[in-house]
Coordinates of C-alpha atoms and ligand atoms in Angstrom, one line a residue:
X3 CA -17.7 21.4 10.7
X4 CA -16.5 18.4 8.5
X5 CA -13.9 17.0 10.5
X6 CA -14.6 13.4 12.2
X7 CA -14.5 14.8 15.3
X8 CA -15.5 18.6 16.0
X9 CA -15.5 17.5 19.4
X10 CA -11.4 17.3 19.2
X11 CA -11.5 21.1 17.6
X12 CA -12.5 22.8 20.3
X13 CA -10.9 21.2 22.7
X14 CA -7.5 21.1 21.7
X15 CA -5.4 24.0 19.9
X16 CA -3.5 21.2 17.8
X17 CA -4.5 17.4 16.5
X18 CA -1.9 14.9 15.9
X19 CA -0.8 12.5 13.6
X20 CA 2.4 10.5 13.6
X21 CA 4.6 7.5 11.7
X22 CA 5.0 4.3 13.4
X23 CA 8.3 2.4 12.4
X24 CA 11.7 1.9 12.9
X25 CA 13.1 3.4 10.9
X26 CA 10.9 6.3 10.4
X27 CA 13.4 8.8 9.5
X28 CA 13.4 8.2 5.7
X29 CA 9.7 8.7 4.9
X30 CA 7.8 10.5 2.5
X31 CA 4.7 10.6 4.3
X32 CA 5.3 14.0 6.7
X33 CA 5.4 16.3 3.6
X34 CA 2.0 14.7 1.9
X35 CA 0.1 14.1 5.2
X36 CA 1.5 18.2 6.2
X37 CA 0.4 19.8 2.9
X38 CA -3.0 18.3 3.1
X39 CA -3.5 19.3 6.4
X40 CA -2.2 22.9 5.9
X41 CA -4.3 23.5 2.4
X42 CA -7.7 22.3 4.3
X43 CA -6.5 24.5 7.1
X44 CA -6.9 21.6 9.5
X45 CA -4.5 22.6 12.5
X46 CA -3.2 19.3 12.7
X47 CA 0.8 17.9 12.7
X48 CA 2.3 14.8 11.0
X49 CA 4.9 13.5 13.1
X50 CA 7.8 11.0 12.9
X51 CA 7.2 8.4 16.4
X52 CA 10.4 6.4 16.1
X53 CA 8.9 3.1 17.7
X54 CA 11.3 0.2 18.6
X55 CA 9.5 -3.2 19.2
X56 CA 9.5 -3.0 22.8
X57 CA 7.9 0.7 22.8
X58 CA 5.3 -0.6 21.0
X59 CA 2.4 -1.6 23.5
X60 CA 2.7 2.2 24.8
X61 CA 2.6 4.1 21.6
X62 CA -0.6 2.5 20.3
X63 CA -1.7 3.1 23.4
X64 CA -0.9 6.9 23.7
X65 CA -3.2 7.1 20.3
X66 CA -6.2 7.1 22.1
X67 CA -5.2 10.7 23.6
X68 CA -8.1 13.0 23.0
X69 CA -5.7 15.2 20.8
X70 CA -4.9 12.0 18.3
X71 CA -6.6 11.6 15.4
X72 CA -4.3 8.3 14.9
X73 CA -1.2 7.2 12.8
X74 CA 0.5 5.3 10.0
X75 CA 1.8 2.6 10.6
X76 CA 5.3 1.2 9.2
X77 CA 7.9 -1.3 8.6
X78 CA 8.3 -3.6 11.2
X79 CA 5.1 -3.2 13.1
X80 CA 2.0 -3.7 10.2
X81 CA 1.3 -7.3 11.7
X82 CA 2.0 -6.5 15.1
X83 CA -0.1 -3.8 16.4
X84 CA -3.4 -5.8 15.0
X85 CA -4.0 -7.4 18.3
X86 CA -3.6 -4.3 19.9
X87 CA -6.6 -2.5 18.4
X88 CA -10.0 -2.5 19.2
X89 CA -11.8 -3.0 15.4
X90 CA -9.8 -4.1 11.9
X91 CA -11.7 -3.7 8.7
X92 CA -12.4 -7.0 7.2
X93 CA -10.1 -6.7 4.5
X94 CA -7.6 -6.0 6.4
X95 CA -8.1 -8.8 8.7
X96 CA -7.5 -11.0 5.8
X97 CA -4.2 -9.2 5.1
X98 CA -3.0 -9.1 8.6
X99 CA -1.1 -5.6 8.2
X100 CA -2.3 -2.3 9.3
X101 CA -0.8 0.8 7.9
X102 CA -3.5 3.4 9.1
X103 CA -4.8 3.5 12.8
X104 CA -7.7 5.8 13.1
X105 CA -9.1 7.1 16.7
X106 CA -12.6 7.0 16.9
X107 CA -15.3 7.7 19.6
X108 CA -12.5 6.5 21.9
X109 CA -11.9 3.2 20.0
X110 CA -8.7 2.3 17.7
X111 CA -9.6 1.2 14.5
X112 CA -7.5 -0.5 11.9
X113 CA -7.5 -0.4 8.1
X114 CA -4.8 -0.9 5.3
X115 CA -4.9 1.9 2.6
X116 CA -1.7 -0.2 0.5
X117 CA -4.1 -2.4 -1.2
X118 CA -6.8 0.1 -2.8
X119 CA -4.1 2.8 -2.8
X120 CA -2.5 0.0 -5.3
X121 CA -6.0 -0.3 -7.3
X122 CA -6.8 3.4 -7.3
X123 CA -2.8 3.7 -8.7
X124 CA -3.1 1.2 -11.5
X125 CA -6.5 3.1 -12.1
X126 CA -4.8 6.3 -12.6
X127 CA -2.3 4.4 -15.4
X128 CA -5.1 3.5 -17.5
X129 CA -5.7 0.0 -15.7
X130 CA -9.5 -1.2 -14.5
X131 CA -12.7 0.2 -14.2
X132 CA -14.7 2.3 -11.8
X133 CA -17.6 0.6 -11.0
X134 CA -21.3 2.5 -9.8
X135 CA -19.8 1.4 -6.1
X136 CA -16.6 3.1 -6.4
X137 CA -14.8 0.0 -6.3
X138 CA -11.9 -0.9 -8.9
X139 CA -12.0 -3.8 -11.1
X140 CA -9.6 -5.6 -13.0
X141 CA -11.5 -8.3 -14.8
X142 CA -9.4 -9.8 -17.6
X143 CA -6.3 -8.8 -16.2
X144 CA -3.3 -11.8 -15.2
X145 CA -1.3 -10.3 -12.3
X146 CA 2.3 -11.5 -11.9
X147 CA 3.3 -10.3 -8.8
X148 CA 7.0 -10.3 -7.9
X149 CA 7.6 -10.9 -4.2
X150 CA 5.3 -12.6 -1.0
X151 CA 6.4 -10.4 1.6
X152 CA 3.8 -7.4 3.2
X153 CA 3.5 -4.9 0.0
X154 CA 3.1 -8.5 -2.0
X155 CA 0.6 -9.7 0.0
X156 CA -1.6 -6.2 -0.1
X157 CA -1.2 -6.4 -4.0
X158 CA -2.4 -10.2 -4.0
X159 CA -5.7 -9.1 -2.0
X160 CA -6.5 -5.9 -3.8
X161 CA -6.3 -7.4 -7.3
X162 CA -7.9 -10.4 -6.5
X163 CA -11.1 -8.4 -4.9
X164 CA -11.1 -7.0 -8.0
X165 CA -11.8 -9.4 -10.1
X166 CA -8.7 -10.1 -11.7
X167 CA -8.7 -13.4 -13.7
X168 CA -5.7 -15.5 -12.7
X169 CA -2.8 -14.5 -10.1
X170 CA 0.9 -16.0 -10.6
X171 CA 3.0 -15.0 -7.4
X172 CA 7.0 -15.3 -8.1
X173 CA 9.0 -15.7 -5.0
X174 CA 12.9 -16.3 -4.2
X175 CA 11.4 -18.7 -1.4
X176 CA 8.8 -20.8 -2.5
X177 CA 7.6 -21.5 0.5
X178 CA 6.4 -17.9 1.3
X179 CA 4.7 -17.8 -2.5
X180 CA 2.7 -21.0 -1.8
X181 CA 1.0 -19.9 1.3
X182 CA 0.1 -16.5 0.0
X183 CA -1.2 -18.3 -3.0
X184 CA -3.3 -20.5 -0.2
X185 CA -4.8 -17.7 1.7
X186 CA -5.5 -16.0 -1.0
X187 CA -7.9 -18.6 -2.4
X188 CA -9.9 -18.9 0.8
X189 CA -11.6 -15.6 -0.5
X190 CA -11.2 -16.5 -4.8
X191 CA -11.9 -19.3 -6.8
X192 CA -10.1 -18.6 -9.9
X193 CA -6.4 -19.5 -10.5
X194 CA -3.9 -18.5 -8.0
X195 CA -0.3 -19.9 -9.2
X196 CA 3.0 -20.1 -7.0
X197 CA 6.6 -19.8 -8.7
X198 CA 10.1 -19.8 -7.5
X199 CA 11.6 -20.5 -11.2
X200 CA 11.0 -17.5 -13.5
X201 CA 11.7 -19.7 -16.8
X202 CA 8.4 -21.3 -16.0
X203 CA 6.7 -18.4 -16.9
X204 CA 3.9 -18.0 -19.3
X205 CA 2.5 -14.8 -20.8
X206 CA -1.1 -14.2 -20.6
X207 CA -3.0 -11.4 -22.8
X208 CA -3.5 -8.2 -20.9
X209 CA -1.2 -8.8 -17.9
X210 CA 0.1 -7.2 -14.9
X211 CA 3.2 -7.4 -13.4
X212 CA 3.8 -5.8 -10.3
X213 CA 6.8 -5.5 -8.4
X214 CA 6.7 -6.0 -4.5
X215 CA 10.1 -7.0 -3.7
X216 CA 12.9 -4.4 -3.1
X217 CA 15.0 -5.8 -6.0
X218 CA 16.0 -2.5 -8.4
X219 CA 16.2 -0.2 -5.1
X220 CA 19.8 -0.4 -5.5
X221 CA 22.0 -1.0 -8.7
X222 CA 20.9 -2.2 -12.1
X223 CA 19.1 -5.4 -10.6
X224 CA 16.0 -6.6 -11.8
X225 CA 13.6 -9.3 -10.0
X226 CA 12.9 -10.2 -13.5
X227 CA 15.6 -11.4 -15.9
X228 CA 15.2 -9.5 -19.3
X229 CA 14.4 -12.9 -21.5
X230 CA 11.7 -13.9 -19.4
X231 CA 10.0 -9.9 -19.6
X232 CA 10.5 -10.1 -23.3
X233 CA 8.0 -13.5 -23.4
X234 CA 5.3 -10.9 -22.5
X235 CA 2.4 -9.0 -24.9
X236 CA 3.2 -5.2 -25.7
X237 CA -0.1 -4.9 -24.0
X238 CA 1.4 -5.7 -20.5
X239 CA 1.5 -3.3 -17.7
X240 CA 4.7 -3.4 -15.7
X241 CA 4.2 -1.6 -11.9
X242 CA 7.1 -1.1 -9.5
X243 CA 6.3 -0.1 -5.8
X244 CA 10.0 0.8 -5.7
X245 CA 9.5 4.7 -5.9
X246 CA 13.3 5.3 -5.4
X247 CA 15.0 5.4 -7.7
X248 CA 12.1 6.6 -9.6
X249 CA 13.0 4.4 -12.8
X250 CA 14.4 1.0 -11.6
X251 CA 16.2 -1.2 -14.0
X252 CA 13.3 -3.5 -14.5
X253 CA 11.0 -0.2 -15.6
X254 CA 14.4 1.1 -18.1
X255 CA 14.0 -2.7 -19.6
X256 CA 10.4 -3.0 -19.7
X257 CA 10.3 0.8 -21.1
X258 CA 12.9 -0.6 -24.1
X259 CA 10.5 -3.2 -25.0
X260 CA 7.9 -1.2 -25.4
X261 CA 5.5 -1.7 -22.6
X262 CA 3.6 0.4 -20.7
X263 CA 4.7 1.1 -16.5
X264 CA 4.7 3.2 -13.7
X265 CA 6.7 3.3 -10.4
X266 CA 5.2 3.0 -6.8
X267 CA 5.1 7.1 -6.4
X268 CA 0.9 6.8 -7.4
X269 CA 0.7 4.1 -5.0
X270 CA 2.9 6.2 -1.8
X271 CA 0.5 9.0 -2.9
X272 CA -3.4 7.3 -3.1
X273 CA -2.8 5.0 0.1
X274 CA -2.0 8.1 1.6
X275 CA -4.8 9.9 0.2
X276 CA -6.9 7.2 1.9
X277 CA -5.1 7.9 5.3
X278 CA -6.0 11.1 5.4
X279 CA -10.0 10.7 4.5
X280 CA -10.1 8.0 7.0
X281 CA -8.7 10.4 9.8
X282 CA -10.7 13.3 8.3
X283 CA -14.0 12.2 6.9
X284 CA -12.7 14.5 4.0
X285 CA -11.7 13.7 0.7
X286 CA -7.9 14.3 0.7
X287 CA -6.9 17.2 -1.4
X288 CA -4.8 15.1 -4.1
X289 CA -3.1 17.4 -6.2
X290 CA -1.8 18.9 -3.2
X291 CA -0.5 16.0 -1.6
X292 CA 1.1 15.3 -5.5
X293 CA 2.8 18.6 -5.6
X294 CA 4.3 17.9 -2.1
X295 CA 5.7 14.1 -3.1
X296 CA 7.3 16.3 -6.1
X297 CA 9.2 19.0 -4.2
Ligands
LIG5 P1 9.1 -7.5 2.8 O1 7.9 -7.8 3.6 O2 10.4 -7.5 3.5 O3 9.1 -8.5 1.5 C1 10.2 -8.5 0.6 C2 9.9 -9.4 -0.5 O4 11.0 -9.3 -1.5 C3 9.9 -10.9 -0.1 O5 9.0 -11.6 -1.0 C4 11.4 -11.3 -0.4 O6 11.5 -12.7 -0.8 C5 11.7 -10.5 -1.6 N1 13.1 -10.2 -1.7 C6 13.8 -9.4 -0.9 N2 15.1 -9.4 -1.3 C7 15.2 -10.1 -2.4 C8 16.3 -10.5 -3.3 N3 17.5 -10.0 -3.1 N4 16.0 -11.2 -4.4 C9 14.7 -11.7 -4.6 N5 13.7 -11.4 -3.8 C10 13.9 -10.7 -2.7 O7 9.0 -6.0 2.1 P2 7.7 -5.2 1.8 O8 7.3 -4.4 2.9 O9 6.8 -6.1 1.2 O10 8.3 -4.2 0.7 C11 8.7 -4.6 -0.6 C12 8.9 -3.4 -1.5 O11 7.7 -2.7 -1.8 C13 9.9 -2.4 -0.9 O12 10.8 -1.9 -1.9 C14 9.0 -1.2 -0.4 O13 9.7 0.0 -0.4 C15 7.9 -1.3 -1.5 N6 6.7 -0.7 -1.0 C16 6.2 0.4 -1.7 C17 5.0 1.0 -1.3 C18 4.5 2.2 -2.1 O14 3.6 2.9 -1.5 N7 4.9 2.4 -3.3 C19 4.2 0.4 -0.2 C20 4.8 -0.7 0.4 C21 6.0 -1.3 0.0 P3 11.6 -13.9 0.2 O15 10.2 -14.1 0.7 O16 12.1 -15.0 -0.6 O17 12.6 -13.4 1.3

C-alpha cells in the first residue's frame, strides 16, 4: 500500500480533502486534486469548506478527523491558521503562509507548495537547473517581481533559495516592498532592491520578471508600463501568476516585443502537484491533473 496512511484505508470507506477560504467557490483546485485522486484510484474527495474568519479555529480543528488526509488552504486564511498547527516546514515558517495542511500520525503539519510550485513552473519554461538534490536553481537570473503581497512574497523566497543573483521587488506601497526586501535578506546576502517608481528601473542580462499582483486580471492593465518593459534584453523571461485571463495585457505586450512568458496555469498546476504528494506520499500524476486544469 503506498498511501501515507494505510491505516486510514481500512478504516474508512472514503478520505477527505477540502479548500479553506472565503471565497472558495471560484477555484480550480477540485477538478485537479479529483482527477488525481480518481486516476490513482485513491477513494478520496476534494471538497470546497467555505470558512469565514470566525469558523476558522474549528475547521482546522475538524482536520485531525481520522478520515482527513488535510486541506488547501486559501485566500484570507494562509497566515492565520499557522499558529494553529502543530509543525510548519522551515521554509514556510520564513514565509508565514500555508497553503497545504497535511494530517499526520495525528499531528497537523504545515507546508507552502506556492513557492517550489513557482520554481518547478519556471523549470518547465526553460528557466533553472535541476540539481543532483532535486532542488531548482536560478543562478544568474535578476528577478523583478511585481507585487509584495502573499503570492509576492512566496516568489521572493523561492527564487532567492535558489540562488538567483539579485532581487528588485516593485510595489504600489513602498512600504510593503521594503520589508519583504528586509526579510528576505535575513536568509541571502546578495542584492535585494525595493521600488515603488518603475522609471527607476534597470535591465539586467537574463532577467525574470514575475507578476504577483492582480493587475491584468481585469481590462487591458498592465503593472508594468510598456516603455519601462521595452528597457529589458530579448533574453528576459516574463511570468504572470494571473492565470485568468490566460493572456493578460502585460503577457500580449511582452509577447510583441519579443520575449519569452508564460501565465500562472504551470504554477496553479505544480503547487498542486505538491499538495497531493504531500497528502499521498505519491508522486502526483501530472498530466492528469494538466488535462483536468484544461477541460
Ligand atoms: P495580495 O496578498 O492581496 O497582494 C496583492 C499585491 O498586488 C500587493 O503587492 C498589492 O500592492 C498589489 N496590488 C493590488 N492591486 C494593485 C493595483 N491596482 N495596482 C498596483 N498594485 C496592486 O494577493 P496575492 O495573494 O499575493 O495574489 C496576487 C496575484 O497572484 C493574484 O492575481 C492571484 O490570483 C495570483 N496568484 C496565482 C497563483 C498561481 O498558482 N498561479 C498563486 C497565488 C496567487 P500593495 O501592497 O501596494 O497594496
Amino acid at each position: 500500500m503506498s498511501i501515507r496512511d494505510d491505516q486510514l484505508l481500512q478504516d474508512t470507506s472514503r478520505l477527505r480533502v477540502g479548500l479553506i477560504g472565503d471565497p472558495v467557490a471560484h477555484s480550480f483546485s477540485p477538478h485537479m486534486q479529483q482527477a488525481a485522486f480518481n486516476a490513482l484510484k485513491i477513494e478520496a474527495s476534494y471538497e470546497l469548506w467555505h470558512t469565514p474568519a470566525q469558523e476558522l479555529v474549528e475547521r482546522v480543528r475538524s482536520l485531525c478527523e481520522k478520515d482527513c488526509l488535510g486541506a488547501n488552504v486559501t485566500i484570507p486564511h494562509k497566515q492565520a491558521v499557522l499558529p494553529l498547527l502543530d509543525k510548519v516546514d522551515p521554509l514556510t515558517a520564513r514565509m508565514g503562509a500555508v497553503n497545504t495542511i497535511v494530517h499526520r500520525d495525528n499531528y497537523l503539519h504545515g507546508y507552502n507548495t506556492d513557492a517550489p510550485g513557482l520554481l518547478n513552473a519556471l523549470h518547465e519554461h526553460g528557466l533553472g537547473e535541476l540539481q543532483a538534490d532535486g532542488k531548482i536553481s536560478l543562478r544568474g537570473y535578476t528577478v523583478v517581481l511585481l507585487g509584495a503581497g502573499g503570492a509576492a512574497r512566496s516568489a521572493a523566497f523561492a527564487t532567492t533559495e535558489a540562488g538567483i543573483e539579485r532581487l528588485i521587488i516593485l510595489n504600489r506601497h513602498l512600504e510593503r516592498a521594503q520589508l519583504l526586501a528586509e526579510e528576505v535578506h535575513q536568509y541571502y546576502d546578495k542584492p535585494a532592491f525595493s521600488l515603488s517608481d518603475p522609471s527607476f528601473l534597470i535591465s539586467h542580462p537574463a532577467s525574470i520578471i514575475i507578476n504577483a499582483t492582480p493587475v491584468g486580471m481585469h481590462g487591458d492593465v498592465s503593472p508594468l508600463p510598456a516603455d519601462i518593459l521595452a528597457r529589458f534584453d530579448q533574453d528576459t523571461f516574463v511570468y504572470d501568476m494571473i492565470y485568468n485571463p490566460s493572456q493578460t495585457y502585460l503577457l500580449c505586450q511582452a509577447r510583441t516585443m519579443g520575449l519569452r512568458t508564460a501565465n500562472g496555469f504551470s504554477m496553479l498546476l505544480h503547487q498542486g502537484a505538491l499538495s497531493f504528494s504531500w497528502w499521498t506520499n505519491q508522486p502526483a500524476p501530472l498530466e492528469v491533473m494538466r488535462a483536468a486544469l484544461m477541460r
